[in-house]
Tab-separated table of C-alpha atoms in Angstrom:
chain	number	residue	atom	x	y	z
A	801	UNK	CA	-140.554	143.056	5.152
A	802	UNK	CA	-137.629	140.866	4.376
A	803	UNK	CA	-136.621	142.675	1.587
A	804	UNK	CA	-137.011	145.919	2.906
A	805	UNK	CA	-134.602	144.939	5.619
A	806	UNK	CA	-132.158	143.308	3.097
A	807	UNK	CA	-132.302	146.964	0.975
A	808	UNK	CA	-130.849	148.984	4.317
A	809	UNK	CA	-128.329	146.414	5.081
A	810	UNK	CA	-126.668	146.985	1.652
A	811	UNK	CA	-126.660	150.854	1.775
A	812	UNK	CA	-125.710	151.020	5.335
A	813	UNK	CA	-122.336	148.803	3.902
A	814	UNK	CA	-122.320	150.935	0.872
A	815	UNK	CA	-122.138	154.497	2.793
A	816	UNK	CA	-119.301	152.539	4.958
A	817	UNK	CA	-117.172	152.825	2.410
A	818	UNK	CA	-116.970	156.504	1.395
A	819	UNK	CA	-116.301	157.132	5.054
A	820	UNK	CA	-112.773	158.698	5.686
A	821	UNK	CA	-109.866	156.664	6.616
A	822	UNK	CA	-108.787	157.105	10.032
A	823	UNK	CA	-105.197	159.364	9.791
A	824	UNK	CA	-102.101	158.336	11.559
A	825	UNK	CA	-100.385	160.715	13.858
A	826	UNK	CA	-96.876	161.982	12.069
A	827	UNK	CA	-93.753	162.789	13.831
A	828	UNK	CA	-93.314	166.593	14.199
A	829	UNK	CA	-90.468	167.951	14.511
A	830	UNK	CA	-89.772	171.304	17.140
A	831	UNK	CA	-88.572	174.292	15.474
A	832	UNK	CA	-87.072	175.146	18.805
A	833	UNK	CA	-85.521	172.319	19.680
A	834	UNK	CA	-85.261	170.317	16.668
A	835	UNK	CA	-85.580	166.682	18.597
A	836	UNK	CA	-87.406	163.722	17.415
A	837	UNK	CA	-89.636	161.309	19.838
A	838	UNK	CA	-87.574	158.759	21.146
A	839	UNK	CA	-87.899	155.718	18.762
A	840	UNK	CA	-88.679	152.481	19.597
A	841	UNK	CA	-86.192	150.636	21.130
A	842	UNK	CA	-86.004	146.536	20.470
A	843	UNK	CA	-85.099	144.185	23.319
A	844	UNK	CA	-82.061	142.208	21.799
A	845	UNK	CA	-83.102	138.461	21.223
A	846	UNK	CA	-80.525	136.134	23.361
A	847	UNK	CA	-79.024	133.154	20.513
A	848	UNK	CA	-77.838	130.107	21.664
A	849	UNK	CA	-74.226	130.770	22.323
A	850	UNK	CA	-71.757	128.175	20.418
A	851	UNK	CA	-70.117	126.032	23.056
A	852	UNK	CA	-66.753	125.831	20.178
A	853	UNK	CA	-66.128	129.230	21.423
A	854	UNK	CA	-66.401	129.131	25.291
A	855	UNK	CA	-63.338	126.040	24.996
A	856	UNK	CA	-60.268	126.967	23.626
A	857	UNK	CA	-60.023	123.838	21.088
A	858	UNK	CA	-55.854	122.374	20.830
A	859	UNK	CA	-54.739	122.425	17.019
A	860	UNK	CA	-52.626	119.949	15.720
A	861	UNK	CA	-49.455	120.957	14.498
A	862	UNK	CA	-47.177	118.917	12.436
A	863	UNK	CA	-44.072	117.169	13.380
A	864	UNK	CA	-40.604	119.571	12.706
A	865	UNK	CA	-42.808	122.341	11.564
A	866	UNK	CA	-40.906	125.754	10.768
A	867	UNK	CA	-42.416	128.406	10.377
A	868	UNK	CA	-41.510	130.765	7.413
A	869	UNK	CA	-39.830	133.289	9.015
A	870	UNK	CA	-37.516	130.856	11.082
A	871	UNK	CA	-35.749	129.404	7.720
A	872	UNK	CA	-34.782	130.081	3.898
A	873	UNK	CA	-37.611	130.903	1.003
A	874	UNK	CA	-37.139	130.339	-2.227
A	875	UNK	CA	-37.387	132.744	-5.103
A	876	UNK	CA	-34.916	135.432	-3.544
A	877	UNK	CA	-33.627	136.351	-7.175
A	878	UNK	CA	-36.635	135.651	-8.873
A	879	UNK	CA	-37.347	139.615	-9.870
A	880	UNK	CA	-34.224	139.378	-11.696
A	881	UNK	CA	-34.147	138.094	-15.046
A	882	UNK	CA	-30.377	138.334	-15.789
A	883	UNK	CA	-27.567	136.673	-13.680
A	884	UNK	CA	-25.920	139.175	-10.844
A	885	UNK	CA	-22.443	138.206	-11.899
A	886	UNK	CA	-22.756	138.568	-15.400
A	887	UNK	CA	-25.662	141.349	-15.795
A	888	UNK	CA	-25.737	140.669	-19.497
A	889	UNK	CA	-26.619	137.204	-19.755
A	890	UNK	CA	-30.188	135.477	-18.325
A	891	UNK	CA	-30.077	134.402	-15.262
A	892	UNK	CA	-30.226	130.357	-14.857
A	893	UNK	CA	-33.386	128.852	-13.504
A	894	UNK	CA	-31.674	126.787	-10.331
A	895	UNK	CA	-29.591	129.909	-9.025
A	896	UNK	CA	-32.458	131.761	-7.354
A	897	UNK	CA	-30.463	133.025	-4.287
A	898	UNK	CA	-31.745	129.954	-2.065
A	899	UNK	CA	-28.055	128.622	-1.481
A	900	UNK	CA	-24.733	130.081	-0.202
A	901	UNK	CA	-22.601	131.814	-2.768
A	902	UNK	CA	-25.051	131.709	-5.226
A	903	UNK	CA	-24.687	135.084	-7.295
A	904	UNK	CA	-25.830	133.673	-10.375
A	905	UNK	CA	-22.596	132.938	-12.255
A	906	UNK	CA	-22.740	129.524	-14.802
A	907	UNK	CA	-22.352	130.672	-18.194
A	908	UNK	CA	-22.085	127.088	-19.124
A	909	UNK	CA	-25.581	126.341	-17.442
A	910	UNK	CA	-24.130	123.054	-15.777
A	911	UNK	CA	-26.706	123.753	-12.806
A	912	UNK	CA	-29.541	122.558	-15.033
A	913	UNK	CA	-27.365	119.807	-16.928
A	914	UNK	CA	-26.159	118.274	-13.867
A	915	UNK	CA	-27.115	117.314	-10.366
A	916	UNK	CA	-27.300	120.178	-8.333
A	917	UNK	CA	-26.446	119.363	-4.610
A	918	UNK	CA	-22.870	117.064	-6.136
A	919	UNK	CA	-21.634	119.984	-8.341
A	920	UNK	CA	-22.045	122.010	-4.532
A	921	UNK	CA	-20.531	119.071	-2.299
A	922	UNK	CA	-17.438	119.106	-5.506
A	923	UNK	CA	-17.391	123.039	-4.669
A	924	UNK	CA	-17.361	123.053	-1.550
A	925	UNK	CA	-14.805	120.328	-1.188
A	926	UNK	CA	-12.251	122.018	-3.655
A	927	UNK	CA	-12.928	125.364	-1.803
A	928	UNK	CA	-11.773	123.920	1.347
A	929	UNK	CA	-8.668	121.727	-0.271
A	930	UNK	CA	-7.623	125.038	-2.263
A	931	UNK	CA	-7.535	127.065	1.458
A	932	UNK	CA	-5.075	124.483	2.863
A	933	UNK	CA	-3.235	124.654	-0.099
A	934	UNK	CA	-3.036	128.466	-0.217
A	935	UNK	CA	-0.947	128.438	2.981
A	936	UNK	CA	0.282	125.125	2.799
A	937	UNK	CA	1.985	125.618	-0.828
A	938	UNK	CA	4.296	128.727	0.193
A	939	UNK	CA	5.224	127.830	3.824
A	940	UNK	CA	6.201	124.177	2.678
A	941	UNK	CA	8.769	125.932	-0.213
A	942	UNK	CA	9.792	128.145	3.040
A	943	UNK	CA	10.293	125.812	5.721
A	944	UNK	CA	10.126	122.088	3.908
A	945	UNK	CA	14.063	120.634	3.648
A	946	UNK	CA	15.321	120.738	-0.063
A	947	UNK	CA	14.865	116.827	-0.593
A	948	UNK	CA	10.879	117.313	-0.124
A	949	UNK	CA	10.697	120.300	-2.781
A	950	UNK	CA	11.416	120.309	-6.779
A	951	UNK	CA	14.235	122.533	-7.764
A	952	UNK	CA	13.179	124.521	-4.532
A	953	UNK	CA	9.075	124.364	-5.683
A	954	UNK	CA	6.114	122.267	-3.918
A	955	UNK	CA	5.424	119.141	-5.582
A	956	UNK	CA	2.091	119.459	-7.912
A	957	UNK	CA	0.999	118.195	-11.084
A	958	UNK	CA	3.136	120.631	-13.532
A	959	UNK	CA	6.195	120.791	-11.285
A	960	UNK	CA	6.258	117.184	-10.890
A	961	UNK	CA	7.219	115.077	-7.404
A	962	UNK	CA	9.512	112.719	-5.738
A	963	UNK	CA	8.712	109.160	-5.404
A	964	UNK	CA	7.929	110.142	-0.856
A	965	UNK	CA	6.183	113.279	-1.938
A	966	UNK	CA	3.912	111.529	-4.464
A	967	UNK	CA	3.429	108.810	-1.600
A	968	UNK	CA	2.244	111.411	1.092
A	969	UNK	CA	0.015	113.538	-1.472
A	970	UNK	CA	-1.606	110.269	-2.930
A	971	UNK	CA	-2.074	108.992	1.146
A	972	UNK	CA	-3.586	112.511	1.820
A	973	UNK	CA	-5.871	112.593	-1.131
A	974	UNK	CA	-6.848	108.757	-0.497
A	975	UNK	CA	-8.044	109.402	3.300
A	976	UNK	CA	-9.657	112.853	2.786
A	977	UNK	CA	-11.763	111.053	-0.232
A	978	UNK	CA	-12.781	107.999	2.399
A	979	UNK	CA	-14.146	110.654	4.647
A	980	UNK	CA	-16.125	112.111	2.305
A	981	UNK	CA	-17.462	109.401	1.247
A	982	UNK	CA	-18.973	108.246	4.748
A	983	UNK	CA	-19.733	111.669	5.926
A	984	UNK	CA	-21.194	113.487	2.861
A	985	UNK	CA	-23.488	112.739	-0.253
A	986	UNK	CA	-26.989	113.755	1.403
A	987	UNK	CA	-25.699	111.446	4.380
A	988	UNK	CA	-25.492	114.217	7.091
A	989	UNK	CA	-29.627	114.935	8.265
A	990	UNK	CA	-29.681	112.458	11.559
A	991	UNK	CA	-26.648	114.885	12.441
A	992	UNK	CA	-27.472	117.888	14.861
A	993	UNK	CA	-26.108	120.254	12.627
A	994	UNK	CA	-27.482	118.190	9.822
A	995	UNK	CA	-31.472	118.476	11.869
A	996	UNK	CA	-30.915	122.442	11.894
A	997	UNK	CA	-29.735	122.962	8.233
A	998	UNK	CA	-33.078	120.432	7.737
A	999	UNK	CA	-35.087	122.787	9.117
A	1000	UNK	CA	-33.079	126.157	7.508
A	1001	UNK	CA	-33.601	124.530	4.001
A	1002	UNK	CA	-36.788	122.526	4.172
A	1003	UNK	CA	-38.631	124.793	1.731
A	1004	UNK	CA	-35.725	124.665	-0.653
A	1005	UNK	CA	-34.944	120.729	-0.932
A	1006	UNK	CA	-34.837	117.781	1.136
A	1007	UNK	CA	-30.802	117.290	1.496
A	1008	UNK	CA	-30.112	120.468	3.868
A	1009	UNK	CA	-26.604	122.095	3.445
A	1010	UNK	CA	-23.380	120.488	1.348
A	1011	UNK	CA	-20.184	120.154	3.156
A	1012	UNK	CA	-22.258	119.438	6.170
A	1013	UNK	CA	-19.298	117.147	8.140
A	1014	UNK	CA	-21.380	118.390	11.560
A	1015	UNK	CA	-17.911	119.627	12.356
A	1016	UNK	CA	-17.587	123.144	14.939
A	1017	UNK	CA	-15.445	122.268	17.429
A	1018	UNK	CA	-14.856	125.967	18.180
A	1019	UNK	CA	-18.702	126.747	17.815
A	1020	UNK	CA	-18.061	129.559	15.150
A	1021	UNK	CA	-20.831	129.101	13.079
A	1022	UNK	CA	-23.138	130.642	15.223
A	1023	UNK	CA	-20.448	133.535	14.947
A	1024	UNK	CA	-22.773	135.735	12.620
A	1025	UNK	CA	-26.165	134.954	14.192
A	1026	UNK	CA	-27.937	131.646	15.823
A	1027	UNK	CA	-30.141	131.794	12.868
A	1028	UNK	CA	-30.665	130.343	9.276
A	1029	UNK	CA	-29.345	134.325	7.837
A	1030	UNK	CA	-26.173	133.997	10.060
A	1031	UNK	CA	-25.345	130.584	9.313
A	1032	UNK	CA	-26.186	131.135	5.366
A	1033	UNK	CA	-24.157	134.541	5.863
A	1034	UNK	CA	-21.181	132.268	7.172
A	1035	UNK	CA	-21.487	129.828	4.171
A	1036	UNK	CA	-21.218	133.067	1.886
A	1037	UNK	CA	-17.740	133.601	3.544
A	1038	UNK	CA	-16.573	130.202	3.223
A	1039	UNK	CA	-17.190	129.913	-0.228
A	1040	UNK	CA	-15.834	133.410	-0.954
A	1041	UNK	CA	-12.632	132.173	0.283
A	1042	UNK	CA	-12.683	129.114	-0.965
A	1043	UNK	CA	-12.978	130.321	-4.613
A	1044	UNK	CA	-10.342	132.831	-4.024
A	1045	UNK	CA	-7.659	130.361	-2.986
A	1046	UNK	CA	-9.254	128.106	-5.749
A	1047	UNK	CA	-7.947	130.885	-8.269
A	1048	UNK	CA	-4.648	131.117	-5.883
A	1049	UNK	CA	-3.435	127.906	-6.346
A	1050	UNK	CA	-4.182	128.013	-9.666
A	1051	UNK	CA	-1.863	130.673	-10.424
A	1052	UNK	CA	1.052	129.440	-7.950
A	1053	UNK	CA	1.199	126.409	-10.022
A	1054	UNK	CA	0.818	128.006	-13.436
A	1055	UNK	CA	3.296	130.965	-12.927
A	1056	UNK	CA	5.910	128.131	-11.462
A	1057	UNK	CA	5.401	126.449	-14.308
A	1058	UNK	CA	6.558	129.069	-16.389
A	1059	UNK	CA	9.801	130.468	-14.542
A	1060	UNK	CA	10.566	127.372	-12.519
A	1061	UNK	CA	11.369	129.667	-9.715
A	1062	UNK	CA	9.119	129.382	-6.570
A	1063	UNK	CA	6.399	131.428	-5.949
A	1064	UNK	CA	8.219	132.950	-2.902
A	1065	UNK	CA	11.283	133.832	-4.353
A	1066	UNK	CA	10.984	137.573	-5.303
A	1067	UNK	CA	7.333	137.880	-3.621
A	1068	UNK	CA	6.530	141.527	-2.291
A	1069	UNK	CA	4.424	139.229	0.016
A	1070	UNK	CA	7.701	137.216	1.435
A	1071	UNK	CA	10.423	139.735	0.500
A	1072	UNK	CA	9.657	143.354	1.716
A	1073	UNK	CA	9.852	145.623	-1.064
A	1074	UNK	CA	8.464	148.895	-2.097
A	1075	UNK	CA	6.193	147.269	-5.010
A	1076	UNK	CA	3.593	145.869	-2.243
A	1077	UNK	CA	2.869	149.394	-0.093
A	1078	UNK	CA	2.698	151.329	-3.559
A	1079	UNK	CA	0.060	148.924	-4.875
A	1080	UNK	CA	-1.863	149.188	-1.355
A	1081	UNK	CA	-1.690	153.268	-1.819
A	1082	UNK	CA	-2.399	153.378	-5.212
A	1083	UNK	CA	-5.682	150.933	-4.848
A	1084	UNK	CA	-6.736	153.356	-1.776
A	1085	UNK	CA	-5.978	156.437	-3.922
A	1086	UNK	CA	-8.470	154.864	-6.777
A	1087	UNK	CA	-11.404	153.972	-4.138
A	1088	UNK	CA	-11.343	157.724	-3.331
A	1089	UNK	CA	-11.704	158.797	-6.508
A	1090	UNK	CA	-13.669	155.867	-8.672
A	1091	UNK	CA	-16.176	153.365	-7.576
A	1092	UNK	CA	-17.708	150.375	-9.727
A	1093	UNK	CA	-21.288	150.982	-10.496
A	1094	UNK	CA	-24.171	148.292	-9.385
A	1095	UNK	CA	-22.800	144.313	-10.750
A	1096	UNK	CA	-26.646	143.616	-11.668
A	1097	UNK	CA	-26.589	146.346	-14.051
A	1098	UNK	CA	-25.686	146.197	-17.656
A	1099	UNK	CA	-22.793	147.410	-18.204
A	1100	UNK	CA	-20.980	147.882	-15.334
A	1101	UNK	CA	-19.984	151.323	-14.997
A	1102	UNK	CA	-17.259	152.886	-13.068
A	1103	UNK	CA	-17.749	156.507	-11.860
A	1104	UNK	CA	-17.262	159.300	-9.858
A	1105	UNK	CA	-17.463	158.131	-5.868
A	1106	UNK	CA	-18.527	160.813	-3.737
A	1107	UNK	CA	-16.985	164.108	-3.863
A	1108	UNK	CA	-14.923	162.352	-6.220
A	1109	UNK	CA	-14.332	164.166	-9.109
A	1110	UNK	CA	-13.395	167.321	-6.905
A	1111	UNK	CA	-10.714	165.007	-5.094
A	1112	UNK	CA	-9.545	164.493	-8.178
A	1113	UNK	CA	-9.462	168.079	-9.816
A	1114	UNK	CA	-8.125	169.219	-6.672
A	1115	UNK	CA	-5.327	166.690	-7.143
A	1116	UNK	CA	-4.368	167.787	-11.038
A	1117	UNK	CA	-4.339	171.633	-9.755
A	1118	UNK	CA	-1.664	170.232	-7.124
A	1119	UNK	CA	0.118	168.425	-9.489
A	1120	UNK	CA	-0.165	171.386	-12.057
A	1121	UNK	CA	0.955	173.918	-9.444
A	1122	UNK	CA	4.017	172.222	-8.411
A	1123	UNK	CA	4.956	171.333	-11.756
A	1124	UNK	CA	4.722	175.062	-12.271
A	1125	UNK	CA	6.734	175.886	-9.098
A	1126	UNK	CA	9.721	173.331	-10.440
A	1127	UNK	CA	9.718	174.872	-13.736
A	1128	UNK	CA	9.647	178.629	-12.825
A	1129	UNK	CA	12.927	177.444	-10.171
A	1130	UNK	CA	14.305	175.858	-13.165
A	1131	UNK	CA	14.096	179.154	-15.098
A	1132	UNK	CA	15.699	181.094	-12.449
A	1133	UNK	CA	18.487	178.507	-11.945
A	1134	UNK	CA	19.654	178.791	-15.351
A	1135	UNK	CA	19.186	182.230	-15.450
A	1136	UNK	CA	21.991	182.550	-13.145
A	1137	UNK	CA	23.839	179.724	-14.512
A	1138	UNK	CA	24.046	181.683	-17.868
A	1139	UNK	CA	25.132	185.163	-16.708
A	1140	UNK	CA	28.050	183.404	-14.360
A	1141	UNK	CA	29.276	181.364	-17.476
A	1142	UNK	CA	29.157	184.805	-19.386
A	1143	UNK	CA	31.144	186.066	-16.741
A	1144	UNK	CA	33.443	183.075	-15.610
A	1145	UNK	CA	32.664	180.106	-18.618
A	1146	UNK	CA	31.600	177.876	-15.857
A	1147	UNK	CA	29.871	175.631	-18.689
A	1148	UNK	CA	33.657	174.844	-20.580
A	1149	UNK	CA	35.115	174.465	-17.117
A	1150	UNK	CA	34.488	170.954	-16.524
A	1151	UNK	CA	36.045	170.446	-20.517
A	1152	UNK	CA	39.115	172.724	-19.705
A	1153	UNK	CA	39.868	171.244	-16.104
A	1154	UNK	CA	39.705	167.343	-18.433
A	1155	UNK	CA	41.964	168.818	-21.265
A	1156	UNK	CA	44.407	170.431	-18.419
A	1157	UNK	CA	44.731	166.861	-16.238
A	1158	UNK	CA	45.559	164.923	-19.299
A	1159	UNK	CA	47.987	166.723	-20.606
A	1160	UNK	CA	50.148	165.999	-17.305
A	1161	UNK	CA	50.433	162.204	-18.193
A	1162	UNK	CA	51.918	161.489	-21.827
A	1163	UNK	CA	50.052	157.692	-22.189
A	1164	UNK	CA	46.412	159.451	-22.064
């Protein structure tokens, strides 16, 4: 009986599983309408919110931080392989458009020989001696009494000096050198003016700007903009006209030199003349015509400015057309010239009237 029972058990459990699986209802879609059942829609789970982001947390931020966009970068020329002021040679390494007046010009490379900040304080300081002396030199050979000058020149080192001028220049030179000494030399950044150009060239070096005397009594250097551009753009002018009268005094001393005369005497700048107004209108006539090409290109070119090269057939045609005009009055002049000396001999009558007035006096 036990076994009989145990027999059904197993086919009952055997017959089980050829039954059919039980089949899942599939999502139809509605040929009319085309919608879906609405899906099944999970509650969101809550997370633990982070309490970092419900305080606003207080960074630290360094002492005299700039940011980058309040002072210089370095690297402004570093695109450029060859120097701006001499497009055909390499550009040194140290001139990359950080400082003022830095166009790339030292063919000698002296601004990776020597140090870099005392060849800019020696700059700076000639540039500003040299601008005195361009004004100084001419009105002292204008105004100064005779006894002060040289054969009418200011004293220098080719025209030579009097014993009280060689005093006074050697005092001059002796004081000016004292006050650089205590007020330049990396010695100006507890200065106010020496704090901001801190901050305008931290990213470039530690020692700020050369020539830094903290010295504005007319607050001009703010003049071109209360930023690190304007005052940089301000240093660009200085030194521009500082190596100007650099090459200035250079040449008042050398072309004195040479024809001991001062450099006022015969100057179209201190004796009007006609020589200075036709240089100015020649010069202006040029720029309307030509133009210098790019300086950072190799070579420099000069060309055609705008509309140029009509200006300047337009000007030959003028110049062609008058020349003309004159020649075809010419004509016609001595056209009538000729037929009244083939009437009258108007070209022997100057000879005759000679020949007639010396024959009245017997010693001629």
């Amino acid at each position: 009986m036990k076994f009989s029972a145990f027999i059904i058990a197993a086919a009952a459990g055997s017959a089980s599983a050829f039954a059919p699986a039980p089949i899942k209802a599939r999502t139809v879609l509605s040929a009319a309408t085309l919608e879906a059942p609405p899906a099944e829609v999970k509650e969101p789970v809550e997370e633990p919110a982070d309490a970092s982001m419900e305080v606003e947390q207080d960074f630290p931020v360094a002492e005299n931080f700039v940011k980058d966009s309040e002072r210089i970068i370095p690297g402004r020329y570093n695109d450029k392989e060859n120097s701006i002021a001499i497009p055909f040679l390499p550009r040194p390494t140290a001139l990359d458009g950080s400082h003022a007046g830095d166009f790339g010009f030292d063919p000698l490379g002296l601004s990776e020989k020597l140090d870099f900040y005392a060849m800019q304080e020696s700059e700076v300081r000639h540039a500003r001696l040299a601008m005195l002396a361009a004004v100084g030199w001419p009105m002292s050979e204008l105004l100064a009494p005779s006894w002060m000058l040289q054969h009418g020149c200011a004293p220098s080192v080719l025209n030579g000096a009097n014993p009280l001028a060689a005093l006074s220049i050697i005092g001059f030179l002796g004081a000016a050198g004292f006050f650089e000494l205590k007020t330049s030399l990396r010695q100006s950044s507890s200065t106010p003016m020496g704090k901001i150009h801190s901050k305008d060239m931290g990213a470039v070096w530690k020692y700020g700007v050369p020539g830094d005397y903290n010295w504005d009594p007319l607050d001009l250097y703010s003049s071109c903009g209360d930023d690190f551009k304007g005052r940089k753009g301000l240093r660009d002018v200085e030194l521009s006209h500082g190596r100007v009268a650099m090459l200035g005094i250079t040449y008042f001393a050398f072309w004195e030199s040479l024809t001991g005369h001062p450099i006022v005497e015969n100057n179209m700048l201190f004796h009007p003349n006609a020589l200075f107004p036709l240089l100015v209108a020649g010069c202006t006539a040029w720029s309307q015509i030509y133009e210098v090409g790019p300086l950072n290109e190799y070579p420099i070119e000069i060309k055609y400015a705008n509309e140029g090269e009509m200006k300047l057939k337009r000007v030959q045609n003028g110049i062609k057309d008058t020349v003309g005009q004159i020649s075809e009055s010419a004509a016609e002049s001595k056209k009538s010239l000729d037929e009244l000396d083939s009437k009258f001999g108007i070209y022997e009558a100057p000879k005759k009237f000679s020949e007639a007035v010396r024959s009245t006096y017997k010693y001629w």
